[in-house]
PDB file of N, CA and C in Angstrom:
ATOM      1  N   UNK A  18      -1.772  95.643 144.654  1.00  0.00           N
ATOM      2  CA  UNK A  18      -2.725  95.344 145.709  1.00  0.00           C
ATOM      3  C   UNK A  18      -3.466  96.626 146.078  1.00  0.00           C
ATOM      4  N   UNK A  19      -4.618  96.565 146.190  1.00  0.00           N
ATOM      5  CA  UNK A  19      -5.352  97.798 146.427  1.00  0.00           C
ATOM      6  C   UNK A  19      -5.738  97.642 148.215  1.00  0.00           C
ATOM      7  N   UNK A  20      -5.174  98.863 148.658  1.00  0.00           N
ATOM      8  CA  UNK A  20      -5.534  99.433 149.797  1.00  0.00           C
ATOM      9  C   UNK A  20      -7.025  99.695 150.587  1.00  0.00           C
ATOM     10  N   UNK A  21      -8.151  98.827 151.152  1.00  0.00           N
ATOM     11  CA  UNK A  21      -9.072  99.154 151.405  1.00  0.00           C
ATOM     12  C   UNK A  21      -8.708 100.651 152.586  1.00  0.00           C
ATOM     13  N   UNK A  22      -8.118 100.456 153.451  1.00  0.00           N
ATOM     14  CA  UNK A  22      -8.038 101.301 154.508  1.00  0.00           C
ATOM     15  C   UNK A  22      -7.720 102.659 153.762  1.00  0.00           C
ATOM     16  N   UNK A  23      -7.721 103.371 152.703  1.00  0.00           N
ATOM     17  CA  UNK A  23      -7.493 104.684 152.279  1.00  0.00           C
ATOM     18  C   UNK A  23      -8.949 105.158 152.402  1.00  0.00           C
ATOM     19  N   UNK A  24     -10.150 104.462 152.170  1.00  0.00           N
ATOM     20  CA  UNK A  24     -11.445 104.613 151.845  1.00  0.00           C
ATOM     21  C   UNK A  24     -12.238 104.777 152.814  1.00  0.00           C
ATOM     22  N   UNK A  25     -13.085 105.603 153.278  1.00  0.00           N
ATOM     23  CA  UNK A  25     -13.833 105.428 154.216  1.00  0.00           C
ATOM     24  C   UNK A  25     -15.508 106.015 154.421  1.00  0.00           C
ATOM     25  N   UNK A  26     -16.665 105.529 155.073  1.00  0.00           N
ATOM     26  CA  UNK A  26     -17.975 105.528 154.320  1.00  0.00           C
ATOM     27  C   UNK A  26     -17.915 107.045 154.696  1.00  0.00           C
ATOM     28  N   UNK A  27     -18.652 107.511 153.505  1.00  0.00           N
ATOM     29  CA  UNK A  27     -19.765 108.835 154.288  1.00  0.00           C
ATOM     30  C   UNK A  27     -20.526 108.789 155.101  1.00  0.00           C
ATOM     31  N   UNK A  28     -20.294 110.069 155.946  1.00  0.00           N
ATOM     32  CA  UNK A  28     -21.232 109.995 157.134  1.00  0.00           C
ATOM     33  C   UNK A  28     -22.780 109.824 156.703  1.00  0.00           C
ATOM     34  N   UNK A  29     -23.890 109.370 157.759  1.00  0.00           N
ATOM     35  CA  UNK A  29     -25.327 109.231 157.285  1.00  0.00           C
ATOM     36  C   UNK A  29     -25.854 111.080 157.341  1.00  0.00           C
ATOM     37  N   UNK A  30     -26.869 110.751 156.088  1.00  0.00           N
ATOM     38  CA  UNK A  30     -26.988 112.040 155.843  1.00  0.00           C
ATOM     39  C   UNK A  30     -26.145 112.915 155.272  1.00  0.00           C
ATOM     40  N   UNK A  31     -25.191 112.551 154.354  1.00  0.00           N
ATOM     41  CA  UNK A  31     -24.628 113.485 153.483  1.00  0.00           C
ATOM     42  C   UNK A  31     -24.885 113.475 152.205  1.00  0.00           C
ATOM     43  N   UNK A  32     -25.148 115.041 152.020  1.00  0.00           N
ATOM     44  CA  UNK A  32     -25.925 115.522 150.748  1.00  0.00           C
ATOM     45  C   UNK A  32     -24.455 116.049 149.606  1.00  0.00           C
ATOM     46  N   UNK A  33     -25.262 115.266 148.193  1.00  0.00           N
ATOM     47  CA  UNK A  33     -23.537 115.857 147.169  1.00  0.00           C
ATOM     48  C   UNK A  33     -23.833 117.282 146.972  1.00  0.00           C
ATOM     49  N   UNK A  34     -23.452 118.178 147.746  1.00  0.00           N
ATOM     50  CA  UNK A  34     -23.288 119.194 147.587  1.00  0.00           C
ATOM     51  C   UNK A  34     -22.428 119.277 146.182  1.00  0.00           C
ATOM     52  N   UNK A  35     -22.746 120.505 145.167  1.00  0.00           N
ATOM     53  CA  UNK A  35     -21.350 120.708 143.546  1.00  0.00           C
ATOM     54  C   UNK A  35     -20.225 121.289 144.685  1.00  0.00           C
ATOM     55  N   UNK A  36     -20.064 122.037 145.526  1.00  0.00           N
ATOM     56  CA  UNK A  36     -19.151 122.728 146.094  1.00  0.00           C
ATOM     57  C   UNK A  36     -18.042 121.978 146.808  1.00  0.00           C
ATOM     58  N   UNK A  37     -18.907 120.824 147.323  1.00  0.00           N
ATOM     59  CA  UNK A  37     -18.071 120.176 148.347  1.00  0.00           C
ATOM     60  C   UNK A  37     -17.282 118.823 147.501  1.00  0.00           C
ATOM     61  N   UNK A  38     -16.504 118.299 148.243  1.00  0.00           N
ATOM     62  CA  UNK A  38     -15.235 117.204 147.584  1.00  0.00           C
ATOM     63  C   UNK A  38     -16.036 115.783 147.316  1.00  0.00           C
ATOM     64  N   UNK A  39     -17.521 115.555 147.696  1.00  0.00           N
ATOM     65  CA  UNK A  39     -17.904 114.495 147.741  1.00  0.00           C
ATOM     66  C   UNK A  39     -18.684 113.927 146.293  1.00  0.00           C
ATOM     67  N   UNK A  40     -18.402 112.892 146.528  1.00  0.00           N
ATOM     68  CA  UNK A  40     -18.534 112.266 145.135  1.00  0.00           C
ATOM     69  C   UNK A  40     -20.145 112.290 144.277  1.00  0.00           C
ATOM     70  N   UNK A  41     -20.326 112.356 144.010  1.00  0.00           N
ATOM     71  CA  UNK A  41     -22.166 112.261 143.053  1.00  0.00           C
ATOM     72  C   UNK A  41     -22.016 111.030 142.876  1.00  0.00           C
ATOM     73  N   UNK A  42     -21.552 110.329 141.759  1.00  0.00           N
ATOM     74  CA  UNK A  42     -21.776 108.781 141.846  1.00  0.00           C
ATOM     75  C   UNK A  42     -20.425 107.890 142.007  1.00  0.00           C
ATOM     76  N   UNK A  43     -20.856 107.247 142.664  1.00  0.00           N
ATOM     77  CA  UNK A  43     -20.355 106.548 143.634  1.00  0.00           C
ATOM     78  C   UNK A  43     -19.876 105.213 142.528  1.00  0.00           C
ATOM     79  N   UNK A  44     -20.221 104.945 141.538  1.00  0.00           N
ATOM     80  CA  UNK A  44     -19.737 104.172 141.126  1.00  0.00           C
ATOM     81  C   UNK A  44     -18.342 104.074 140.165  1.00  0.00           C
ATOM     82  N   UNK A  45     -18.150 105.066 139.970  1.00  0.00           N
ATOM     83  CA  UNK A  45     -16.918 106.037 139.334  1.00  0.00           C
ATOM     84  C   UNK A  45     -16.032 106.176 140.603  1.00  0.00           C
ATOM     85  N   UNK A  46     -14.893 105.701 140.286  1.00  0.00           N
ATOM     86  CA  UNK A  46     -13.466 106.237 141.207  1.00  0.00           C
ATOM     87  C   UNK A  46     -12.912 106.313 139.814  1.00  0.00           C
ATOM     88  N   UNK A  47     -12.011 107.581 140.393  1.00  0.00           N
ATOM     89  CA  UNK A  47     -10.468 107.624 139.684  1.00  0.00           C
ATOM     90  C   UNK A  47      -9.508 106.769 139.573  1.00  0.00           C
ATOM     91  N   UNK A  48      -8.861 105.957 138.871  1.00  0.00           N
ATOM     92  CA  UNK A  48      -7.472 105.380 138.302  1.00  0.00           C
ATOM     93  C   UNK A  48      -8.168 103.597 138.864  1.00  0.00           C
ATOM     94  N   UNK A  49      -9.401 103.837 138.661  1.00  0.00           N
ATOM     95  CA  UNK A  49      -9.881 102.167 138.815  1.00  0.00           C
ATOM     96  C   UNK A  49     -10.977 101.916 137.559  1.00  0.00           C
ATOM     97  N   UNK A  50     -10.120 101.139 136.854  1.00  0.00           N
ATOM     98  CA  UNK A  50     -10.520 100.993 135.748  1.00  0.00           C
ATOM     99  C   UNK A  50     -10.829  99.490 135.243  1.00  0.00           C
ATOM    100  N   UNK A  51     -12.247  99.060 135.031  1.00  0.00           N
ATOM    101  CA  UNK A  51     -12.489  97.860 134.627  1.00  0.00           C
ATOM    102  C   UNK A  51     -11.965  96.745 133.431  1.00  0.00           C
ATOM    103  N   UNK A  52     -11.480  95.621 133.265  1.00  0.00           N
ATOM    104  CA  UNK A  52     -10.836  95.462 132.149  1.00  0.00           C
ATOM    105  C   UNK A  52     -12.261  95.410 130.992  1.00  0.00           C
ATOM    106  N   UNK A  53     -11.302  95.714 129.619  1.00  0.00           N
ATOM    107  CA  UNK A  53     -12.025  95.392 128.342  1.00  0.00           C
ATOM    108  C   UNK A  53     -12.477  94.289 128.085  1.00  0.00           C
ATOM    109  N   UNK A  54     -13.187  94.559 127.245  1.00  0.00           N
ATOM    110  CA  UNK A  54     -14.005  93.047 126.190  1.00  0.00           C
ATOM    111  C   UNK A  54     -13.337  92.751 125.163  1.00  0.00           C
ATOM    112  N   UNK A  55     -13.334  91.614 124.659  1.00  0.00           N
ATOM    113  CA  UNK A  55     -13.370  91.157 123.365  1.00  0.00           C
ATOM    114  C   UNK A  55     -14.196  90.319 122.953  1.00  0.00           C
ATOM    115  N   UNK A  56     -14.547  90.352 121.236  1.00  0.00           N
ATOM    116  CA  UNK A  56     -14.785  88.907 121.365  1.00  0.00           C
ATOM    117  C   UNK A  56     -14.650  88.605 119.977  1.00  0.00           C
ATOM    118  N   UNK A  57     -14.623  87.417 119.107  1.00  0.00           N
ATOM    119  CA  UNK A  57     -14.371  87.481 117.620  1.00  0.00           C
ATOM    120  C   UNK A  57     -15.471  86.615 117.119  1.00  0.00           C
ATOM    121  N   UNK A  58     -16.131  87.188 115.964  1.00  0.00           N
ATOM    122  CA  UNK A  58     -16.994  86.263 115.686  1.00  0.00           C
ATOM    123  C   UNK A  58     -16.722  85.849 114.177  1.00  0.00           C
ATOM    124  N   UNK A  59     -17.041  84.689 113.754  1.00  0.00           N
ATOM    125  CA  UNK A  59     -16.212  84.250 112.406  1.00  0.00           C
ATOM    126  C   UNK A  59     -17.738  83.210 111.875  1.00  0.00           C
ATOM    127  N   UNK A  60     -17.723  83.747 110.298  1.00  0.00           N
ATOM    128  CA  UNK A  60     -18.610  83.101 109.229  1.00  0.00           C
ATOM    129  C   UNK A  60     -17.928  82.600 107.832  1.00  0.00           C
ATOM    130  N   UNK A  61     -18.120  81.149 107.758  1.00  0.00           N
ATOM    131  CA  UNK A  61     -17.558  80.807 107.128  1.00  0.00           C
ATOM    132  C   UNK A  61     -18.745  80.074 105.607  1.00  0.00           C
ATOM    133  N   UNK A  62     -18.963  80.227 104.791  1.00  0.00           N
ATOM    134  CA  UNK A  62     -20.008  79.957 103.955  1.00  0.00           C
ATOM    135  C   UNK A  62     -19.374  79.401 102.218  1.00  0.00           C
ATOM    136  N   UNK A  63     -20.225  78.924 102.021  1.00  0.00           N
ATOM    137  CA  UNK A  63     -19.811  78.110 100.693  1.00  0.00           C
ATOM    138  C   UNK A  63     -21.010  78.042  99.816  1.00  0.00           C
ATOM    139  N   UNK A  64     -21.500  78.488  98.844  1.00  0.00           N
ATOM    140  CA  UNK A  64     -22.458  77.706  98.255  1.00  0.00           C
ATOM    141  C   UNK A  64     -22.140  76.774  96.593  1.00  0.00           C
ATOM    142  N   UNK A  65     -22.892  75.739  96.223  1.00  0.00           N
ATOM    143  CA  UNK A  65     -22.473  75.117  95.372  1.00  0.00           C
ATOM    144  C   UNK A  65     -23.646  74.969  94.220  1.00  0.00           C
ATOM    145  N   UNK A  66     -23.510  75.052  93.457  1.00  0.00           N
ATOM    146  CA  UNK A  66     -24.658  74.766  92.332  1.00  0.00           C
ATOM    147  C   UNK A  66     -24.588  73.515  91.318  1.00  0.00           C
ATOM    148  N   UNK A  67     -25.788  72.917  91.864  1.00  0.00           N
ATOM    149  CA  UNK A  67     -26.041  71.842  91.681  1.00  0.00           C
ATOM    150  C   UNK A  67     -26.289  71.177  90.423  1.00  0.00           C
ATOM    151  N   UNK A  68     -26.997  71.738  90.169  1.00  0.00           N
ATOM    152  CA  UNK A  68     -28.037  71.919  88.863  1.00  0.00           C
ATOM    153  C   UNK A  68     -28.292  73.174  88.441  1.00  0.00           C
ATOM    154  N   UNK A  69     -28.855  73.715  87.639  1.00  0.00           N
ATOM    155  CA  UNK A  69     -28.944  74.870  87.378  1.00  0.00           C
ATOM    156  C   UNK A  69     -30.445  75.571  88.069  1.00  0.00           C
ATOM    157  N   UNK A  70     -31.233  74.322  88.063  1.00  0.00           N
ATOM    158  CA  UNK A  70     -31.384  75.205  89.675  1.00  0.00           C
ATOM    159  C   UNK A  70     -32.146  74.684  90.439  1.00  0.00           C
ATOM    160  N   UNK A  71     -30.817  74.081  90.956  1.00  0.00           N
ATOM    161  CA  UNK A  71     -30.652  73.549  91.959  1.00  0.00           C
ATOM    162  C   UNK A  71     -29.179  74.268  92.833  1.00  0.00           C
ATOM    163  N   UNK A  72     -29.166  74.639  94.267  1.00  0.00           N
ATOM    164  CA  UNK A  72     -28.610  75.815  94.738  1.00  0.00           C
ATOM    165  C   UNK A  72     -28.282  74.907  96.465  1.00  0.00           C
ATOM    166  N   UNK A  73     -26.880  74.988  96.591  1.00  0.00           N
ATOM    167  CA  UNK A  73     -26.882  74.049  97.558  1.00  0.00           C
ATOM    168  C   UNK A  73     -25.551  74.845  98.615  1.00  0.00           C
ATOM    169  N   UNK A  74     -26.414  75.149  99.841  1.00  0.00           N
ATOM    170  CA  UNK A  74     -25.234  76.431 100.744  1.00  0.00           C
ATOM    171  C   UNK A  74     -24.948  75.281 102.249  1.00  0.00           C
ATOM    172  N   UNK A  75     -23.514  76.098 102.402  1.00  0.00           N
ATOM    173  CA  UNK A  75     -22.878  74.957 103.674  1.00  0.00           C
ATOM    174  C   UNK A  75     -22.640  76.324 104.452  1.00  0.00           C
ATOM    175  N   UNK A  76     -23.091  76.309 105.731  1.00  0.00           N
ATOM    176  CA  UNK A  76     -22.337  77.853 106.767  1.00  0.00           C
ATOM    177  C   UNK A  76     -22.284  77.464 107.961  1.00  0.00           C
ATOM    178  N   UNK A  77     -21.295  77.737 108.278  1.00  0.00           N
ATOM    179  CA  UNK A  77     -20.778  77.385 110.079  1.00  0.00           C
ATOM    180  C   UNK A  77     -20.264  78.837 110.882  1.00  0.00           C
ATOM    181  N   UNK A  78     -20.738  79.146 111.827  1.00  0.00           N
ATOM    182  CA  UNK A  78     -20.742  80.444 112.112  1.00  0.00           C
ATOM    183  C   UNK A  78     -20.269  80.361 113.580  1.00  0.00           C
ATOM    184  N   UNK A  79     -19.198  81.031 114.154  1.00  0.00           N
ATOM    185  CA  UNK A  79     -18.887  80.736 115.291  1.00  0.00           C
ATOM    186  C   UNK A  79     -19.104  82.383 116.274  1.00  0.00           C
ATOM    187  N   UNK A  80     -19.380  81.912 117.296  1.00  0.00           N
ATOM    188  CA  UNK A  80     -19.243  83.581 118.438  1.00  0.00           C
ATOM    189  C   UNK A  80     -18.355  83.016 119.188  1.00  0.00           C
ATOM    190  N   UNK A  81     -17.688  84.143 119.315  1.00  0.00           N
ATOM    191  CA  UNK A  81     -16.498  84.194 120.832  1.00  0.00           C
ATOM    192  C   UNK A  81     -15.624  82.810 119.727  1.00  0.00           C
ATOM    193  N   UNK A  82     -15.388  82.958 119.123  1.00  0.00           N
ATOM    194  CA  UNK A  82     -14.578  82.324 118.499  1.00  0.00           C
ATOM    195  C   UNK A  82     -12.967  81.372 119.228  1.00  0.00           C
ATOM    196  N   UNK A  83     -12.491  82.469 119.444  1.00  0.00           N
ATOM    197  CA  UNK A  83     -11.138  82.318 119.970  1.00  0.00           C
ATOM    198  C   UNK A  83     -11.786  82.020 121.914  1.00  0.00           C
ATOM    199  N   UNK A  84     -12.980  81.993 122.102  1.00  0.00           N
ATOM    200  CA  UNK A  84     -13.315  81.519 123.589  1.00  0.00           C
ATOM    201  C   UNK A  84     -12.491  82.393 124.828  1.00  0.00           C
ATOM    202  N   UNK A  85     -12.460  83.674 124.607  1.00  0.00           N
ATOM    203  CA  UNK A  85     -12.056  84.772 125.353  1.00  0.00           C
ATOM    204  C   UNK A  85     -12.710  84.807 126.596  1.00  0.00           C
ATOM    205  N   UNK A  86     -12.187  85.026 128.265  1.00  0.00           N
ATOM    206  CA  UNK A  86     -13.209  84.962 128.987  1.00  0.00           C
ATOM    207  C   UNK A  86     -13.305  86.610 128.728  1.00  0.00           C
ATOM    208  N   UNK A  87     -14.464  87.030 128.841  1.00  0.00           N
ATOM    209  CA  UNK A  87     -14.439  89.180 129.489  1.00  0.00           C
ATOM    210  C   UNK A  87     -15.278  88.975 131.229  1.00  0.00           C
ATOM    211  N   UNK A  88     -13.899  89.639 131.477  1.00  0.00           N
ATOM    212  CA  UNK A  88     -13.922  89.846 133.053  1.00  0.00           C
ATOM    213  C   UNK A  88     -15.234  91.032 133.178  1.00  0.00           C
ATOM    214  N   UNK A  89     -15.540  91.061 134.660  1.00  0.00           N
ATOM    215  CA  UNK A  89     -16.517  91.684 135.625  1.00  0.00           C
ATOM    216  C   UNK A  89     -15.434  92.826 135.951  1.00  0.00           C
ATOM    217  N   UNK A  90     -16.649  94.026 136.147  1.00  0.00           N
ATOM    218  CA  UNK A  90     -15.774  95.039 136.813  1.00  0.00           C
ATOM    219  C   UNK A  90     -15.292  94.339 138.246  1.00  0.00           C
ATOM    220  N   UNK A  91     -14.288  95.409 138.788  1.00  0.00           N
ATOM    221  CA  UNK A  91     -13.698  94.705 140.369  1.00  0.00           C
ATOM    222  C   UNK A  91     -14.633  95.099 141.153  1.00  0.00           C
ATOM    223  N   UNK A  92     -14.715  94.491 142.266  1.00  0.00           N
ATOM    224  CA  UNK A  92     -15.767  95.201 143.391  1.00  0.00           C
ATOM    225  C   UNK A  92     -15.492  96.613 143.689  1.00  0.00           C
ATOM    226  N   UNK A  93     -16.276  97.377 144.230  1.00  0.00           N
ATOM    227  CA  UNK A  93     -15.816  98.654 144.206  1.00  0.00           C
ATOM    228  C   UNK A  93     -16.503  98.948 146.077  1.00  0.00           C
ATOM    229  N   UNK A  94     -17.133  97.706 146.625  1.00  0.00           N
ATOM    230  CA  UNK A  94     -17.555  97.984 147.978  1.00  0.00           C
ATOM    231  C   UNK A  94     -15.951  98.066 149.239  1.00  0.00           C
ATOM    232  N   UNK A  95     -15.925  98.651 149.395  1.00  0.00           N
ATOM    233  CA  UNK A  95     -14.307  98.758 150.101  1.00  0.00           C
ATOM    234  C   UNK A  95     -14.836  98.418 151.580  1.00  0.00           C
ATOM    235  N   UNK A  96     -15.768  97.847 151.913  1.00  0.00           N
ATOM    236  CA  UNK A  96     -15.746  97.181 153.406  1.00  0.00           C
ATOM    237  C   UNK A  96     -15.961  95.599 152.792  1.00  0.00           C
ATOM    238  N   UNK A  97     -15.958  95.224 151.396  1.00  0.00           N
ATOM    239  CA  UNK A  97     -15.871  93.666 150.967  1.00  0.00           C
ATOM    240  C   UNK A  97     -14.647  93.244 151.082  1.00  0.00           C
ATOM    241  N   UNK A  98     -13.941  91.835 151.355  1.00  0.00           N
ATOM    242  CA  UNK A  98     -12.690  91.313 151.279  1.00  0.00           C
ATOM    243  C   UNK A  98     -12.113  91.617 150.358  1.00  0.00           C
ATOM    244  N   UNK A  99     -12.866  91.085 148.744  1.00  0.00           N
ATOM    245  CA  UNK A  99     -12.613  91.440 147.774  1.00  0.00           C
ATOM    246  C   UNK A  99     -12.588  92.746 147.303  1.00  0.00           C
ATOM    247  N   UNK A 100     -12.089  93.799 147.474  1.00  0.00           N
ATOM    248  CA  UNK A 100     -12.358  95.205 146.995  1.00  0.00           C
ATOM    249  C   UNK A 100     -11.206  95.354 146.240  1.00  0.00           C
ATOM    250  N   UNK A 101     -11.609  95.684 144.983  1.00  0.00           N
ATOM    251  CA  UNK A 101     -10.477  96.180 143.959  1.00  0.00           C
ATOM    252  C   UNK A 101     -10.052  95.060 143.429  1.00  0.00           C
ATOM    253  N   UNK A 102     -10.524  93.909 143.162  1.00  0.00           N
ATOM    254  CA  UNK A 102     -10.379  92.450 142.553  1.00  0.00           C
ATOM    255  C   UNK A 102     -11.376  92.381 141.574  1.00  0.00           C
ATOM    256  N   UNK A 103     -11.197  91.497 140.848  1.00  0.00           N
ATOM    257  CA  UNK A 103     -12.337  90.980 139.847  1.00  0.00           C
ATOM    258  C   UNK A 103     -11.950  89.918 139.939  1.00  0.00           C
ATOM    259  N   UNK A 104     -13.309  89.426 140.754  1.00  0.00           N
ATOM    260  CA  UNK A 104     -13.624  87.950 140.634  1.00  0.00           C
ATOM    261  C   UNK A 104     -14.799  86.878 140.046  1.00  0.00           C
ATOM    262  N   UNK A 105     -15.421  87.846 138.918  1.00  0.00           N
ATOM    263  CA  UNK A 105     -15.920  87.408 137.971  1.00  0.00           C
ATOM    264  C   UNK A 105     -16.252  87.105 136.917  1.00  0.00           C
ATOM    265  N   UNK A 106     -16.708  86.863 135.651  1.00  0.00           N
ATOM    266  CA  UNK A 106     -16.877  86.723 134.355  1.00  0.00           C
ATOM    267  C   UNK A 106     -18.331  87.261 133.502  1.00  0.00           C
ATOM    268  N   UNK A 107     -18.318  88.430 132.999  1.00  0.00           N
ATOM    269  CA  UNK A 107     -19.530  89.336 132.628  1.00  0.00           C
ATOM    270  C   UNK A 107     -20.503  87.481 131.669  1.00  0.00           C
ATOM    271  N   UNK A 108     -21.846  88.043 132.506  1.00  0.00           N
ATOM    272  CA  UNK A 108     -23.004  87.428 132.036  1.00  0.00           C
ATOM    273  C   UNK A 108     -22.930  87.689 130.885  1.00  0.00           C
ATOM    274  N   UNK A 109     -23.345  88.783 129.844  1.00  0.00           N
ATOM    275  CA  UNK A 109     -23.973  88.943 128.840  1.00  0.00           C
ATOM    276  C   UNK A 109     -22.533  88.117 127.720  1.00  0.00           C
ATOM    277  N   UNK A 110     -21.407  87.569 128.141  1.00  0.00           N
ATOM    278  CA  UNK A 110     -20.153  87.626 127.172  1.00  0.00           C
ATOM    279  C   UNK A 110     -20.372  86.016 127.716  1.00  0.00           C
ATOM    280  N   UNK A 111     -21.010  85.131 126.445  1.00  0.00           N
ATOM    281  CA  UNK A 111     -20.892  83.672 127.022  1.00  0.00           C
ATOM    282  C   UNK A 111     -19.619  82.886 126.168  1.00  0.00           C
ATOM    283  N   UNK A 112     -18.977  81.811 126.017  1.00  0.00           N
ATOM    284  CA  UNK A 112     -18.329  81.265 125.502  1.00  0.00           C
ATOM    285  C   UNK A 112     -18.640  80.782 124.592  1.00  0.00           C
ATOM    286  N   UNK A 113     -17.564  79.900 123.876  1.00  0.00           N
ATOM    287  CA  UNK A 113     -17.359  79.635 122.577  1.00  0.00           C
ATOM    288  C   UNK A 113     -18.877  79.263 122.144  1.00  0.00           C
ATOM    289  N   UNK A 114     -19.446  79.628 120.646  1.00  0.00           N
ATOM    290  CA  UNK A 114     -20.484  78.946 120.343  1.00  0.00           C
ATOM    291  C   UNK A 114     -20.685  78.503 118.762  1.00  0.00           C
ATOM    292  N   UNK A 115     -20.993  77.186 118.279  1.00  0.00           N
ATOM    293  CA  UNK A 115     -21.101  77.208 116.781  1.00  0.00           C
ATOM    294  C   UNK A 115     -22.163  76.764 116.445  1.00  0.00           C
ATOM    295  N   UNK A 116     -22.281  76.965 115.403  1.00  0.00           N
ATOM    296  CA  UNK A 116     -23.940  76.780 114.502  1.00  0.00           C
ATOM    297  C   UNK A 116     -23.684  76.426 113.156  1.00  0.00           C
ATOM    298  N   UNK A 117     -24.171  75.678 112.347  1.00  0.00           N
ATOM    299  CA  UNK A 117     -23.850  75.193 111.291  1.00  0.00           C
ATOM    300  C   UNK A 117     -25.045  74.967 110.667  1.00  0.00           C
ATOM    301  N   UNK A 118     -25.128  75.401 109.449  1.00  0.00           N
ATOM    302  CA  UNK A 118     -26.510  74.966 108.394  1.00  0.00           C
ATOM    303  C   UNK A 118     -26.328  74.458 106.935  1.00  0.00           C
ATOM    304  N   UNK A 119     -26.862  73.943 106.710  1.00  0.00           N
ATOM    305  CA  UNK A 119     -27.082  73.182 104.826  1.00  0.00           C
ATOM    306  C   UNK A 119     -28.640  73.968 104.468  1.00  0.00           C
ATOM    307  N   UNK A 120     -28.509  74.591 103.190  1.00  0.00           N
ATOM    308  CA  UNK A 120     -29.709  74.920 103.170  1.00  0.00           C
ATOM    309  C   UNK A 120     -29.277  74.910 101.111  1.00  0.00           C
ATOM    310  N   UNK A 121     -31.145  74.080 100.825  1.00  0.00           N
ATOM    311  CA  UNK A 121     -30.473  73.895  99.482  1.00  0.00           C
ATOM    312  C   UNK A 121     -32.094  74.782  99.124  1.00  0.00           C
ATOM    313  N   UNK A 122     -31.810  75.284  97.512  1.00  0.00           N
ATOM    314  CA  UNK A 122     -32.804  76.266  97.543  1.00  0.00           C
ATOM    315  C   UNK A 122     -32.985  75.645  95.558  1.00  0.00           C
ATOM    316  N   UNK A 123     -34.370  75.640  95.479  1.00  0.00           N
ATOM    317  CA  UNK A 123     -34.644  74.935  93.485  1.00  0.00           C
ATOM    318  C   UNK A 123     -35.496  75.750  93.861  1.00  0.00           C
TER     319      UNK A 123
END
């Protein structure tokens, strides 16, 4: 369980001094670490010859294969309820997807 009350805002008007203890970016803490990604993507293809030429291909192609969710970093606002949780699922990482084609080529 993460502790909001250890955290507390900077005063208004404070400049990141290099000298002083205060942070430059703010989106970086120490020992809070977002989980990883995965994802598997799988191609599966066949082609067959028909005729000699005649040329006949089967492919089914899957993303996120295994349908992995990849989590959101945790909140990192420490006056939110949620602070130090992840309670979401990264946009750009969508679920399972397949595609399949026949493509014949003379």
């Amino acid at each position: 369980m993460v502790r909001s009350s250890v955290f507390v805002a900077l005063p208004a008007g404070t400049t990141a001094d290099p000298a002083s203890t205060v942070r430059q970016n703010a989106y970086d803490y120490n020992g809070l670490v977002g989980p990883g990604t995965s994802q598997t993507d799988m191609t599966l293809s066949k082609a067959f010859r028909l005729r000699e030429r005649f040329k006949f291909e089967v492919r089914v192609e899957t993303y996120n294969a295994f349908n992995q969710i990849n989590w959101n970093n945790p909140v990192v606002d420490f006056t939110n309820a949620n602070f130090g949780k992840v309670i979401s699922k990264r946009a750009e990482y969508i679920g399972r997807e397949i595609q399949y084609g026949i493509k014949l080529s003379f």
